[in-house]
Structures are given as C-alpha cells and as structure tokens.
CSV table of C-alpha atoms and ligand atoms in Angstrom, one decimal:
chain,number,residue,atom,x,y,z
A,1,MET,CA,-28.0,6.5,6.6
A,2,SER,CA,-28.5,3.2,4.8
A,3,GLU,CA,-29.0,-0.3,6.1
A,4,HIS,CA,-27.8,-3.4,4.3
A,5,PRO,CA,-28.3,-7.1,4.5
A,6,ILE,CA,-25.0,-9.1,4.7
A,7,ALA,CA,-24.2,-12.8,4.6
A,8,LEU,CA,-20.7,-14.1,5.3
A,9,THR,CA,-18.8,-16.9,6.8
A,10,ILE,CA,-16.8,-16.4,10.0
A,11,ASN,CA,-14.5,-19.2,11.2
A,12,GLY,CA,-16.5,-21.7,9.1
A,13,GLN,CA,-19.9,-20.6,10.4
A,14,ALA,CA,-22.6,-18.7,8.4
A,15,TYR,CA,-23.7,-15.3,9.6
A,16,THR,CA,-26.5,-13.0,8.3
A,17,GLY,CA,-27.6,-9.7,9.5
A,18,ARG,CA,-28.7,-6.1,8.7
A,19,ILE,CA,-26.1,-3.5,9.3
A,20,GLU,CA,-25.5,0.2,8.9
A,21,GLY,CA,-23.2,1.2,6.1
A,22,ARG,CA,-20.7,2.8,8.4
A,23,LEU,CA,-20.1,-0.2,10.6
A,24,THR,CA,-16.5,-1.5,10.3
A,25,LEU,CA,-15.7,-5.1,9.9
A,26,ALA,CA,-13.8,-5.0,13.2
A,27,ASP,CA,-16.9,-3.8,15.1
A,28,TYR,CA,-19.1,-6.3,13.3
A,29,LEU,CA,-16.8,-9.2,14.3
A,30,ARG,CA,-16.5,-8.0,17.9
A,31,VAL,CA,-19.9,-6.6,18.7
A,32,ASN,CA,-22.4,-8.4,16.3
A,33,ALA,CA,-20.6,-11.8,16.0
A,34,GLY,CA,-18.9,-11.9,19.4
A,35,TYR,CA,-15.3,-12.6,18.2
A,36,THR,CA,-13.6,-10.4,20.7
A,37,GLY,CA,-10.2,-11.9,19.8
A,38,VAL,CA,-10.3,-9.1,17.2
A,39,HIS,CA,-8.5,-6.3,19.0
A,40,VAL,CA,-9.1,-2.7,18.1
A,41,GLY,CA,-6.2,-0.6,19.1
A,42,CYS,CA,-6.3,2.6,17.0
A,43,GLU,CA,-9.3,2.3,14.7
A,44,GLN,CA,-7.3,4.1,12.0
A,45,GLY,CA,-5.1,1.5,10.3
A,46,VAL,CA,-1.9,2.2,12.2
A,47,CYS,CA,-1.4,-0.6,14.7
A,48,GLY,CA,-2.4,-3.9,13.1
A,49,ALA,CA,-4.1,-5.4,16.2
A,50,CYS,CA,-7.4,-5.8,14.3
A,51,THR,CA,-5.8,-7.9,11.5
A,52,VAL,CA,-8.0,-10.8,10.3
A,53,ILE,CA,-8.0,-13.0,7.2
A,54,VAL,CA,-10.5,-12.2,4.6
A,55,ASP,CA,-10.7,-14.5,1.6
A,56,GLY,CA,-7.2,-15.8,2.3
A,57,ARG,CA,-5.5,-12.4,2.8
A,58,ALA,CA,-4.4,-10.6,6.0
A,59,VAL,CA,-6.2,-7.3,6.2
A,60,ARG,CA,-6.9,-4.6,8.8
A,61,SER,CA,-10.5,-5.1,9.8
A,62,CYS,CA,-10.9,-1.5,11.0
A,63,LEU,CA,-10.1,-0.4,7.4
A,64,MET,CA,-12.9,-2.4,5.9
A,65,LEU,CA,-16.7,-1.8,6.1
A,66,ALA,CA,-18.6,-4.8,7.3
A,67,VAL,CA,-20.9,-4.5,4.2
A,68,GLN,CA,-17.8,-5.0,2.0
A,69,ALA,CA,-17.3,-8.4,3.5
A,70,ASP,CA,-20.7,-9.6,2.2
A,71,GLY,CA,-20.1,-13.0,0.6
A,72,SER,CA,-16.6,-13.3,2.1
A,73,GLU,CA,-14.9,-15.9,4.2
A,74,VAL,CA,-13.4,-14.3,7.3
A,75,ARG,CA,-11.1,-15.9,9.8
A,76,THR,CA,-10.2,-14.5,13.3
A,77,VAL,CA,-7.8,-15.7,15.9
A,78,GLU,CA,-10.5,-17.9,17.4
A,79,SER,CA,-10.1,-20.2,14.4
A,80,LEU,CA,-6.4,-21.0,14.9
A,81,ALA,CA,-6.3,-23.5,17.7
A,82,ALA,CA,-7.9,-27.0,17.2
A,83,PRO,CA,-11.1,-27.7,19.0
A,84,ASP,CA,-9.2,-29.9,21.5
A,85,GLY,CA,-7.0,-26.9,22.3
A,86,THR,CA,-3.9,-27.9,20.3
A,87,LEU,CA,-2.2,-24.7,19.3
A,88,HIS,CA,-1.7,-23.7,15.7
A,89,PRO,CA,2.0,-23.8,14.9
A,90,VAL,CA,2.2,-20.0,14.9
A,91,GLN,CA,0.7,-19.9,18.3
A,92,GLN,CA,3.0,-22.6,19.6
A,93,ALA,CA,6.0,-20.7,18.2
A,94,MET,CA,5.0,-17.5,19.8
A,95,ARG,CA,4.4,-19.3,23.1
A,96,ASP,CA,7.7,-21.1,23.0
A,97,ASN,CA,9.6,-17.9,22.3
A,98,PHE,CA,7.9,-15.5,24.7
A,99,GLY,CA,6.5,-13.6,21.7
A,100,LEU,CA,3.9,-11.8,23.8
A,101,GLN,CA,3.5,-10.0,27.1
A,102,CYS,CA,0.2,-8.2,27.4
A,103,GLY,CA,-1.2,-9.9,24.3
A,104,PHE,CA,-3.0,-7.0,22.9
A,105,CYS,CA,-1.2,-7.0,19.6
A,106,THR,CA,-1.0,-10.8,19.4
A,107,PRO,CA,-4.2,-11.8,17.6
A,108,GLY,CA,-3.3,-9.5,14.7
A,109,ILE,CA,0.3,-10.7,14.5
A,110,LEU,CA,-0.9,-14.3,14.6
A,111,MET,CA,-3.2,-13.8,11.7
A,112,THR,CA,-0.5,-12.4,9.5
A,113,MET,CA,1.9,-15.2,10.5
A,114,ALA,CA,-0.8,-17.8,9.9
A,115,VAL,CA,-1.6,-16.6,6.4
A,116,LEU,CA,2.0,-16.6,5.5
A,117,HIS,CA,2.8,-19.9,7.2
A,118,ASP,CA,-0.3,-21.8,5.9
A,119,ARG,CA,0.0,-20.9,2.2
A,120,LYS,CA,1.2,-23.3,-0.4
A,121,GLU,CA,4.7,-22.1,-0.3
A,122,PRO,CA,5.2,-20.9,3.3
A,123,ALA,CA,7.0,-17.6,3.6
A,124,GLY,CA,10.6,-17.5,4.6
A,125,GLU,CA,12.1,-15.6,7.5
A,126,ASP,CA,12.7,-12.4,5.6
A,127,GLU,CA,9.2,-12.2,4.1
A,128,MET,CA,7.6,-12.9,7.4
A,129,ILE,CA,9.6,-10.4,9.3
A,130,ALA,CA,9.0,-7.8,6.6
A,131,ALA,CA,5.2,-8.4,7.0
A,132,MET,CA,5.6,-7.6,10.7
A,133,SER,CA,6.1,-3.9,9.8
A,134,GLY,CA,2.3,-3.8,9.7
A,135,HIS,CA,2.1,-4.5,13.4
A,136,ILE,CA,2.9,-2.4,16.5
A,137,CYS,CA,3.8,-4.2,19.7
A,138,ARG,CA,4.3,-1.9,22.8
A,139,CYS,CA,5.6,-4.7,25.1
A,140,THR,CA,8.0,-7.2,23.7
A,141,GLY,CA,10.6,-5.2,21.8
A,142,TYR,CA,9.9,-7.6,19.0
A,143,GLN,CA,12.8,-10.0,19.8
A,144,GLY,CA,10.5,-12.8,21.0
A,145,ILE,CA,8.4,-12.3,17.9
A,146,ARG,CA,11.5,-12.5,15.7
A,147,ARG,CA,12.6,-15.7,17.5
A,148,ALA,CA,9.2,-17.2,16.9
A,149,ILE,CA,9.4,-16.5,13.2
A,150,ARG,CA,12.9,-18.0,13.1
A,151,GLN,CA,11.6,-21.2,14.7
A,152,LEU,CA,8.6,-21.2,12.4
A,153,THR,CA,10.5,-20.8,9.2
A,154,GLY,CA,13.1,-23.3,10.3
A,155,SER,CA,15.9,-20.8,10.2
A,156,ALA,CA,16.4,-20.9,13.9
A,157,GLU,CA,18.0,-22.4,16.9
A,158,PRO,CA,15.1,-23.5,19.0
A,159,ALA,CA,14.0,-21.5,22.0
A,160,GLN,CA,16.6,-21.3,24.7
A,161,GLU,CA,16.1,-23.1,28.0
A,162,GLY,CA,14.6,-20.8,30.6
A,163,ALA,CA,13.4,-18.3,28.0
A,164,HIS,CA,9.8,-18.6,29.3
B,1,MET,CA,-13.7,7.0,16.6
B,2,LYS,CA,-16.5,5.7,14.4
B,3,PRO,CA,-17.4,7.1,11.0
B,4,ALA,CA,-20.3,9.5,10.9
B,5,PRO,CA,-23.4,8.1,9.3
B,6,PHE,CA,-23.5,7.9,5.5
B,7,ASP,CA,-25.4,6.2,2.8
B,8,TYR,CA,-23.4,3.3,1.3
B,9,VAL,CA,-23.9,2.5,-2.3
B,10,GLY,CA,-22.3,-0.5,-3.9
B,11,ALA,CA,-21.6,0.5,-7.5
B,12,THR,CA,-22.2,-2.3,-10.1
B,13,SER,CA,-20.5,-0.7,-13.1
B,14,ILE,CA,-18.4,2.3,-14.0
B,15,ASP,CA,-21.4,4.1,-15.4
B,16,ASP,CA,-23.3,3.4,-12.2
B,17,ALA,CA,-20.4,4.7,-10.0
B,18,VAL,CA,-20.1,7.9,-12.1
B,19,ALA,CA,-23.9,8.5,-12.0
B,20,GLN,CA,-23.7,8.2,-8.2
B,21,LEU,CA,-20.9,10.7,-8.0
B,22,ALA,CA,-22.9,13.1,-10.2
B,23,SER,CA,-25.7,13.1,-7.7
B,24,GLY,CA,-24.1,15.1,-5.0
B,25,ASP,CA,-21.8,14.9,-1.9
B,26,ALA,CA,-20.3,11.5,-2.5
B,27,THR,CA,-16.9,10.0,-2.0
B,28,VAL,CA,-15.5,6.9,-3.6
B,29,ILE,CA,-14.1,4.0,-1.5
B,30,ALA,CA,-11.6,1.8,-3.3
B,31,GLY,CA,-9.2,-0.1,-1.0
B,32,GLY,CA,-10.2,2.1,1.9
B,33,GLN,CA,-6.7,2.3,3.3
B,34,THR,CA,-6.8,6.1,3.3
B,35,LEU,CA,-10.5,6.9,3.3
B,36,MET,CA,-11.4,4.6,6.3
B,37,PRO,CA,-9.0,6.5,8.7
B,38,LEU,CA,-10.3,9.8,7.4
B,39,LEU,CA,-13.9,8.6,8.0
B,40,ALA,CA,-13.0,7.3,11.4
B,41,LEU,CA,-11.4,10.6,12.4
B,42,ARG,CA,-14.3,12.4,10.9
B,43,MET,CA,-12.0,14.5,8.8
B,44,SER,CA,-14.2,13.2,5.9
B,45,MET,CA,-18.0,13.2,6.4
B,46,PRO,CA,-19.6,12.5,3.1
B,47,LEU,CA,-23.4,12.0,2.7
B,48,THR,CA,-22.7,9.0,0.4
B,49,VAL,CA,-19.9,6.5,0.0
B,50,VAL,CA,-19.7,4.9,-3.4
B,51,ASP,CA,-18.0,1.5,-3.2
B,52,ILE,CA,-16.2,0.5,-6.5
B,53,ASN,CA,-14.8,-2.8,-5.1
B,54,ARG,CA,-17.2,-5.0,-7.1
B,55,VAL,CA,-16.8,-3.2,-10.4
B,56,ALA,CA,-14.9,-5.8,-12.4
B,57,ASP,CA,-14.1,-3.4,-15.3
B,58,LEU,CA,-11.9,-1.3,-12.9
B,59,ARG,CA,-9.6,-4.2,-12.1
B,60,GLY,CA,-6.7,-5.8,-14.0
B,61,VAL,CA,-3.4,-5.3,-15.8
B,62,SER,CA,-3.1,-5.4,-19.6
B,63,VAL,CA,0.3,-5.3,-21.2
B,64,SER,CA,0.7,-4.5,-24.9
B,65,ASP,CA,3.4,-3.1,-27.2
B,66,GLN,CA,2.0,0.3,-26.5
B,67,GLY,CA,2.5,0.0,-22.8
B,68,VAL,CA,0.7,-1.1,-19.6
B,69,ARG,CA,-2.9,-0.2,-18.6
B,70,ILE,CA,-3.9,-0.8,-15.0
B,71,GLY,CA,-7.4,-0.6,-13.7
B,72,ALA,CA,-7.7,1.9,-10.8
B,73,MET,CA,-9.2,-0.8,-8.5
B,74,THR,CA,-6.3,-3.2,-9.0
B,75,ARG,CA,-4.9,-4.0,-5.6
B,76,GLN,CA,-1.3,-3.3,-4.8
B,77,ALA,CA,-0.7,-6.9,-3.7
B,78,ASP,CA,-1.9,-8.1,-7.1
B,79,LEU,CA,0.6,-5.9,-8.9
B,80,LEU,CA,3.4,-7.7,-7.1
B,81,THR,CA,2.4,-11.2,-8.4
B,82,ASP,CA,1.6,-10.2,-12.0
B,83,ALA,CA,4.3,-11.9,-14.2
B,84,ALA,CA,3.6,-9.8,-17.3
B,85,LEU,CA,3.8,-6.6,-15.3
B,86,ALA,CA,7.1,-7.7,-13.7
B,87,GLY,CA,8.6,-8.1,-17.2
B,88,ALA,CA,7.1,-4.9,-18.7
B,89,LEU,CA,7.5,-2.4,-15.9
B,90,PRO,CA,10.0,-3.4,-13.2
B,91,PRO,CA,10.3,0.1,-11.7
B,92,LEU,CA,6.6,0.2,-10.9
B,93,VAL,CA,6.8,-3.2,-9.2
B,94,THR,CA,9.8,-2.2,-7.2
B,95,ALA,CA,7.9,0.9,-6.1
B,96,VAL,CA,4.8,-1.0,-5.1
B,97,ARG,CA,6.8,-3.2,-2.8
B,98,HIS,CA,7.5,-0.1,-0.7
B,99,VAL,CA,3.8,1.1,-0.5
B,100,GLY,CA,2.5,0.6,3.0
B,101,HIS,CA,2.6,-2.8,4.6
B,102,HIS,CA,1.7,-6.4,3.6
B,103,GLN,CA,-1.7,-6.0,5.2
B,104,THR,CA,-2.5,-2.6,3.6
B,105,ARG,CA,-1.3,-3.7,0.1
B,106,ASN,CA,-3.8,-6.6,0.3
B,107,ARG,CA,-6.7,-4.0,0.2
B,108,GLY,CA,-5.0,-0.8,-1.1
B,109,THR,CA,-5.3,0.0,-4.8
B,110,ILE,CA,-3.0,1.7,-7.3
B,111,GLY,CA,-5.8,4.2,-8.1
B,112,GLY,CA,-6.5,5.1,-4.5
B,113,SER,CA,-2.8,5.9,-4.0
B,114,LEU,CA,-2.6,7.9,-7.2
B,115,VAL,CA,-5.5,10.2,-6.4
B,116,PHE,CA,-4.8,10.7,-2.7
B,117,ALA,CA,-1.7,12.6,-3.8
B,118,GLU,CA,0.3,12.2,-0.6
B,119,PRO,CA,3.5,14.0,-1.5
B,120,ALA,CA,5.7,11.4,0.1
B,121,ALA,CA,4.0,8.4,-1.6
B,122,GLU,CA,5.5,6.1,-4.1
B,123,MET,CA,2.7,5.7,-6.7
B,124,PRO,CA,2.2,9.3,-7.8
B,125,ALA,CA,6.0,9.8,-8.3
B,126,THR,CA,6.2,6.6,-10.2
B,127,ALA,CA,3.4,7.7,-12.5
B,128,VAL,CA,5.2,11.1,-13.1
B,129,ALA,CA,8.6,9.5,-13.7
B,130,LEU,CA,7.4,6.9,-16.2
B,131,GLY,CA,5.2,9.3,-18.1
B,132,ALA,CA,1.8,7.8,-17.2
B,133,THR,CA,-1.6,9.1,-18.1
B,134,LEU,CA,-4.6,9.0,-15.9
B,135,GLU,CA,-8.0,8.3,-17.4
B,136,LEU,CA,-10.8,10.2,-15.6
B,137,ARG,CA,-14.5,9.4,-16.2
B,138,SER,CA,-17.5,11.5,-15.3
B,139,ALA,CA,-21.1,11.6,-16.5
B,140,GLY,CA,-19.8,14.1,-19.1
B,141,GLY,CA,-17.3,11.7,-20.7
B,142,THR,CA,-13.6,10.8,-20.4
B,143,ARG,CA,-10.6,13.0,-19.8
B,144,ASN,CA,-7.0,11.9,-20.1
B,145,VAL,CA,-4.5,13.8,-17.9
B,146,ALA,CA,-0.8,13.4,-17.9
B,147,ALA,CA,0.4,12.5,-14.4
B,148,GLU,CA,2.9,15.3,-14.6
B,149,THR,CA,0.1,17.9,-14.7
B,150,PHE,CA,-2.3,16.0,-12.4
B,151,TYR,CA,-0.6,16.9,-9.1
B,152,LEU,CA,-1.3,20.4,-7.9
B,153,GLY,CA,-0.2,20.3,-4.3
B,154,PRO,CA,-0.2,18.2,-1.2
B,155,TYR,CA,-3.4,16.0,-1.5
B,156,MET,CA,-4.6,18.2,-4.3
B,157,THR,CA,-5.1,17.0,-7.9
B,158,ASP,CA,-6.8,18.0,-11.1
B,159,ILE,CA,-9.6,15.5,-10.4
B,160,VAL,CA,-13.1,17.1,-9.8
B,161,PRO,CA,-15.6,15.7,-7.3
B,162,ASP,CA,-17.8,14.0,-9.9
B,163,GLU,CA,-14.9,12.3,-11.7
B,164,LEU,CA,-13.7,8.7,-11.2
B,165,LEU,CA,-10.2,7.5,-11.9
B,166,VAL,CA,-10.8,4.5,-14.2
B,167,ALA,CA,-7.3,3.5,-15.2
B,168,VAL,CA,-3.6,4.5,-15.4
B,169,THR,CA,-1.7,3.9,-18.6
B,170,PHE,CA,2.1,3.7,-18.7
B,171,PRO,CA,3.9,4.1,-22.0
B,172,ALA,CA,6.1,1.2,-23.0
B,173,TRP,CA,9.6,1.1,-21.7
B,174,PRO,CA,11.9,-1.5,-23.2
B,175,ARG,CA,12.5,-4.6,-21.1
B,176,HIS,CA,16.1,-3.7,-20.7
B,177,ALA,CA,15.4,-0.3,-19.2
B,178,ARG,CA,17.2,0.1,-15.9
B,179,THR,CA,15.2,0.7,-12.7
B,180,VAL,CA,16.2,3.6,-10.5
B,181,PHE,CA,14.8,3.4,-7.0
B,182,ARG,CA,15.8,4.4,-3.5
B,183,GLU,CA,13.7,5.3,-0.5
B,184,VAL,CA,14.8,6.5,2.9
B,185,ALA,CA,12.2,6.2,5.6
B,186,GLN,CA,12.4,5.9,9.4
B,187,ARG,CA,10.8,2.4,9.4
B,188,PRO,CA,9.8,0.1,6.5
B,189,GLY,CA,6.2,1.1,5.5
B,190,ASP,CA,6.5,4.7,6.6
B,191,PHE,CA,6.2,7.5,4.2
B,192,ALA,CA,9.5,8.4,2.7
B,193,LEU,CA,11.7,11.2,4.0
B,194,VAL,CA,13.4,11.1,0.6
B,195,GLY,CA,12.5,8.9,-2.3
B,196,LEU,CA,13.6,8.6,-5.9
B,197,VAL,CA,12.0,6.5,-8.7
B,198,GLY,CA,12.4,6.1,-12.4
B,199,ALA,CA,13.9,4.4,-15.3
B,200,VAL,CA,16.9,4.8,-17.6
B,201,GLU,CA,17.0,3.4,-21.1
B,202,ILE,CA,20.4,2.7,-22.8
B,203,GLU,CA,20.5,2.3,-26.5
B,204,GLY,CA,23.7,1.7,-28.5
B,205,GLY,CA,26.0,2.7,-25.6
B,206,ALA,CA,24.2,5.9,-24.8
B,207,ILE,CA,21.3,7.0,-22.7
B,208,ALA,CA,18.3,7.3,-24.9
B,209,ARG,CA,15.6,8.2,-22.4
B,210,ALA,CA,15.4,8.9,-18.7
B,211,GLY,CA,12.4,9.4,-16.5
B,212,LEU,CA,13.1,10.3,-12.9
B,213,ALA,CA,10.9,11.8,-10.1
B,214,TRP,CA,11.3,12.5,-6.4
B,215,PHE,CA,8.8,11.8,-3.7
B,216,GLY,CA,8.9,13.4,-0.2
B,217,MET,CA,10.9,16.2,-1.8
B,218,GLY,CA,8.2,18.8,-2.4
B,219,PRO,CA,4.5,19.5,-2.4
B,220,THR,CA,3.9,17.1,-5.3
B,221,PRO,CA,6.0,14.5,-7.0
B,222,MET,CA,9.0,16.5,-8.4
B,223,ARG,CA,10.2,15.5,-11.8
B,224,ALA,CA,14.0,15.7,-12.1
B,225,ARG,CA,13.9,17.3,-15.6
B,226,GLN,CA,17.3,18.9,-15.6
B,227,ALA,CA,18.9,15.7,-14.6
B,228,GLU,CA,17.0,13.8,-17.3
B,229,SER,CA,18.1,16.1,-20.0
B,230,ALA,CA,21.7,16.0,-18.9
B,231,LEU,CA,21.7,12.2,-19.0
B,232,VAL,CA,20.2,11.8,-22.5
B,233,GLY,CA,22.9,11.2,-25.1
B,234,ARG,CA,25.7,10.5,-22.7
B,235,ALA,CA,27.5,7.2,-22.4
B,236,PRO,CA,27.1,5.6,-19.0
B,237,GLY,CA,30.9,5.6,-18.6
B,238,ASP,CA,31.1,9.4,-19.0
B,239,ILE,CA,28.6,10.2,-16.3
B,240,ARG,CA,29.6,11.8,-13.0
B,241,ALA,CA,26.7,10.8,-10.8
B,242,SER,CA,27.4,13.6,-8.3
B,243,GLU,CA,27.1,16.3,-11.0
B,244,ILE,CA,23.8,14.9,-12.2
B,245,ALA,CA,22.6,14.6,-8.6
B,246,GLU,CA,23.2,18.4,-8.1
B,247,LEU,CA,20.9,19.0,-11.1
B,248,ALA,CA,18.3,16.7,-9.7
B,249,ILE,CA,18.3,18.4,-6.4
B,250,ALA,CA,17.8,21.7,-8.1
B,251,ASP,CA,14.4,20.4,-9.2
B,252,THR,CA,13.2,19.7,-5.7
B,253,ASP,CA,11.4,21.9,-3.2
B,254,PRO,CA,11.6,20.1,0.2
B,255,PHE,CA,10.1,21.2,3.4
B,256,ASP,CA,10.9,21.2,7.1
B,257,ASP,CA,8.7,19.0,9.3
B,258,VAL,CA,8.9,17.1,12.5
B,259,HIS,CA,10.8,14.3,10.7
B,260,ALA,CA,13.5,16.2,9.0
B,261,THR,CA,14.6,19.6,7.8
B,262,ALA,CA,14.6,20.6,4.1
B,263,GLU,CA,18.4,20.8,4.2
B,264,TYR,CA,18.6,17.3,5.6
B,265,ARG,CA,16.4,16.0,2.8
B,266,ARG,CA,18.5,17.8,0.2
B,267,GLU,CA,21.7,16.3,1.6
B,268,VAL,CA,20.3,12.8,1.8
B,269,GLY,CA,18.7,13.3,-1.7
B,270,ARG,CA,22.1,14.1,-3.2
B,271,ARG,CA,23.6,10.9,-1.9
B,272,VAL,CA,20.6,8.8,-2.7
B,273,PHE,CA,20.4,10.1,-6.2
B,274,ALA,CA,24.1,9.4,-6.9
B,275,GLN,CA,23.9,5.9,-5.4
B,276,ALA,CA,20.7,5.0,-7.2
B,277,LEU,CA,21.9,6.3,-10.6
B,278,THR,CA,25.3,4.5,-10.3
B,279,ALA,CA,23.6,1.3,-9.3
B,280,ALA,CA,21.2,1.6,-12.3
B,281,LEU,CA,23.9,2.2,-14.8
B,282,ALA,CA,25.9,-0.8,-13.4
B,283,GLN,CA,22.9,-3.2,-13.9
B,284,GLU,CA,23.5,-6.0,-16.3
B,285,GLY,CA,21.6,-5.0,-19.5
B,286,GLN,CA,18.1,-5.8,-18.0
B,287,ALA,CA,15.8,-4.4,-15.3
C,301,LIG,S1,-7.3,-1.1,15.1
C,301,LIG,FE1,-7.1,-1.6,13.0
C,301,LIG,S2,-5.0,-1.1,12.6
C,301,LIG,FE2,-5.3,-0.4,14.7
C,302,LIG,S1,2.4,-8.0,23.7
C,302,LIG,FE1,1.6,-6.1,24.5
C,302,LIG,S2,1.4,-4.9,22.7
C,302,LIG,FE2,2.4,-6.7,22.0
C-alpha cells in the first residue's frame, strides 16, 4: 500500500500531508482537514451528500481519491457564509423556503446550487432543478428545495408568510 | 465501506499507463464514478490502481471530415460544452446529457462508460449505433475494435486486462443527419428501463443511412439491424413507424428484473421506437 504527498487548497487555505492511496477525498476533508460539513451518506456515489466543489465543479467527494485532488482548489460548505455570518444567497434561499429538515443532505445540495448560481451565467430554474437529480433528500419531499431554487433563479413568488 | 489497501500509481503518459497495466493485477481509474463504488464495496480489490487523470494525450475532442475522435479520458461534462462536437455529432451530445447526473458527469469519462459495459447505459449503445471504433493500447501495440463486436455481455467486453482504451472514433455523419433518441427511466439519471439512440441520414428524399441501437433491452447494446435495413432507400413519407418498430423489437433480448418485465420493456420499446422515429423524420433538415 502506497503513501503519497499531497498539497491542495481547501476553502482558501493551503494544506499538505502524506496520505494512503485509498483515502477518499471525503474522508480527507472530514478526518484530516476537519471539514465535517462534508457529509458522507452512502460512500458509494448514490446520495450526493458529500458533494464539494473541486476546481470550480461540483463533484461527489466519496468518488474521488484524496491523492487525485493534489494541486486542486476545493470548496466545502464551510466556505459559503461570509466570516460575519451573512449567509450565501443559496443558503438564504434554502432557509427562507424551509429547504431542509434534518440537514444531512443540505451541504451537498448547497454546493451544487452554489456552483450553478455563482458561475458567470447563473443557471436557470430548469437547469438547477435537473442538477438536483444528483441529490437524495429523505426529509423534505423536495418542495422546499424547489421553492428555494425558484426564489434563487428569480422565477418565483417569494416564500409565503408562515412557511417557516 | 472503505476501499481495501492498494498501491496508487499516477500515470504520466499512455506508455507509462500501459506499462503499469502489463506488470500485474492493476485496474485503471479514469473518472472513478463506477470504480470508486466498486472499491468501496470491495467488489474490486486490485493490488494496483493506475490513475490516468493526468495523461493529457488521453483527453480532448478532434473533429475532421473523417469523423470525430474523442480521447478516453474526456469528461462527459466537457462533451456537453464542445461547440465543434455539437455540430458534428448531435446524437452523441444528446445521449451524454442523459448519462448520470450533473455531479457525476463532471468527473465521469466517455471511456469509462464505454468499457464498463453496463447494458442499460447510454454510451455503449451510442457507439454501436453510430458505428464507432475503439482504440485499445497495450504494451504489445494498438488494436482497433468495432463497438459492435466489443460488447460480449453485461459488463463484459473484448478488452483484456493489460489493455487501455485510448480513444473512440466515430465515422462522420452529415450535419443534417437526424437524431433519434428516447430514454425511459424511473427517475432522471437512473439507468434506462428502455432506451434508443441513433441517427438517420436523408439524402435526395430517401433514407440513405440509419444507425440505431437499444440500451436496457438486452445483455449488451442491441443494434436494430432489421429496422435499419428496412429504412434505407425509403422516403420518409412512406414509412409506417409502427411496422419498423416491430422489426426493431425483433432485434432485442430484454430481461425481467425488479424494475420491469421483459414484456413490459418490449411494449414500451415499440411505442418509444415509433415516437422517436416519427419525431426524427419530422425534424427540419438538421440535427
Ligand atoms: S456519500 Fe458520496 S454520494 Fe453518498
Ligand atoms: S433534510 Fe434530511 S435528508 Fe434532506
């Protein structure tokens, strides 16, 4: 079993280490780097909870080896809110629209939403909803998430009074 | 679960990757969207994992008059944003849109999907329908295999353990060829219960060439040969889609599983085929 040096950036901070080849990026982020906002639901690419942004793309971190992220820039959910606690627009939209209950799936969903929202031409409602097929949520029934997307993409009536 | 221990080797070139494969019990990792779950479940426990992600020669799309050559390591997401490919081979781009999810297409590669040979997957059937050739490299040299003969059974192909898929080459289809595509799945991103992909070329008022294949309708991609021959030479206006669909179904070999019975797949297949063919023939002179 081989060991490998890696150097990468996580949420703007430089990290270096020596890791086993078999270590997944999800486990590296959680265990070695302490970003426990990366949730591991299935460890086999089905649920999407572990989604992070690697070099500008939303990917499942359980389906990537940590050594493959050598030289990459990784963003986890911990990077979304501003240091003063101001929520990122995707977080605010999820909060306004009751887009989460237990919150287990939420970090992954937020990272997919963030990458599509923050790109030069933000995704519209259809594209963002299509990208949600890569996430499983066992609580919400998805309607709150859909409303959040509609609010975010400007195709929506704002959250109803008393929806919280 | 966590993968069992293995040696990880980052290949630096095609030759390097092929040399690593020749040295023993090794598996290639490309996008990892299939291999990583197999490693995590310990259904696959190789001694060595050879990573081809940093081999630049395995990436990229080149379009010429002869056709389209795509490096095996080209990510599915990158096929969706390639303007030259969108013009040259619309049926492929349409099919890629149905592979997995946004997040898995960001890592998943065309080559990985081709060699995994999931019977209900889009890429193998697209390669068969459009007449693609797979370029396999080993320490002993290069071997070109027609997609149509490459698939032997579910998850079984003609590739041997020390070979690496380097590229897939599609013959040229005219820009005005019509896309045939339909997929029926329980949810978007799921493997297909029934899928059909291909192209139809119309020249001087008659069908000059048709390439059609099913996915999810047998142990391998199933080429609809009888339907193809029946189409060639006919004017679109003279075609009864339901008759051609019957011929197309005759070239399938669907199975019962927890998702659907074989009979259900055939029945859905008949309708899907007729609808997709009718829609393709009605397209306005382009893709
Ligand atoms: S933990 Fe990665 S997809 Fe479920
Ligand atoms: S909020 Fe509980 S799984 Fe989505």
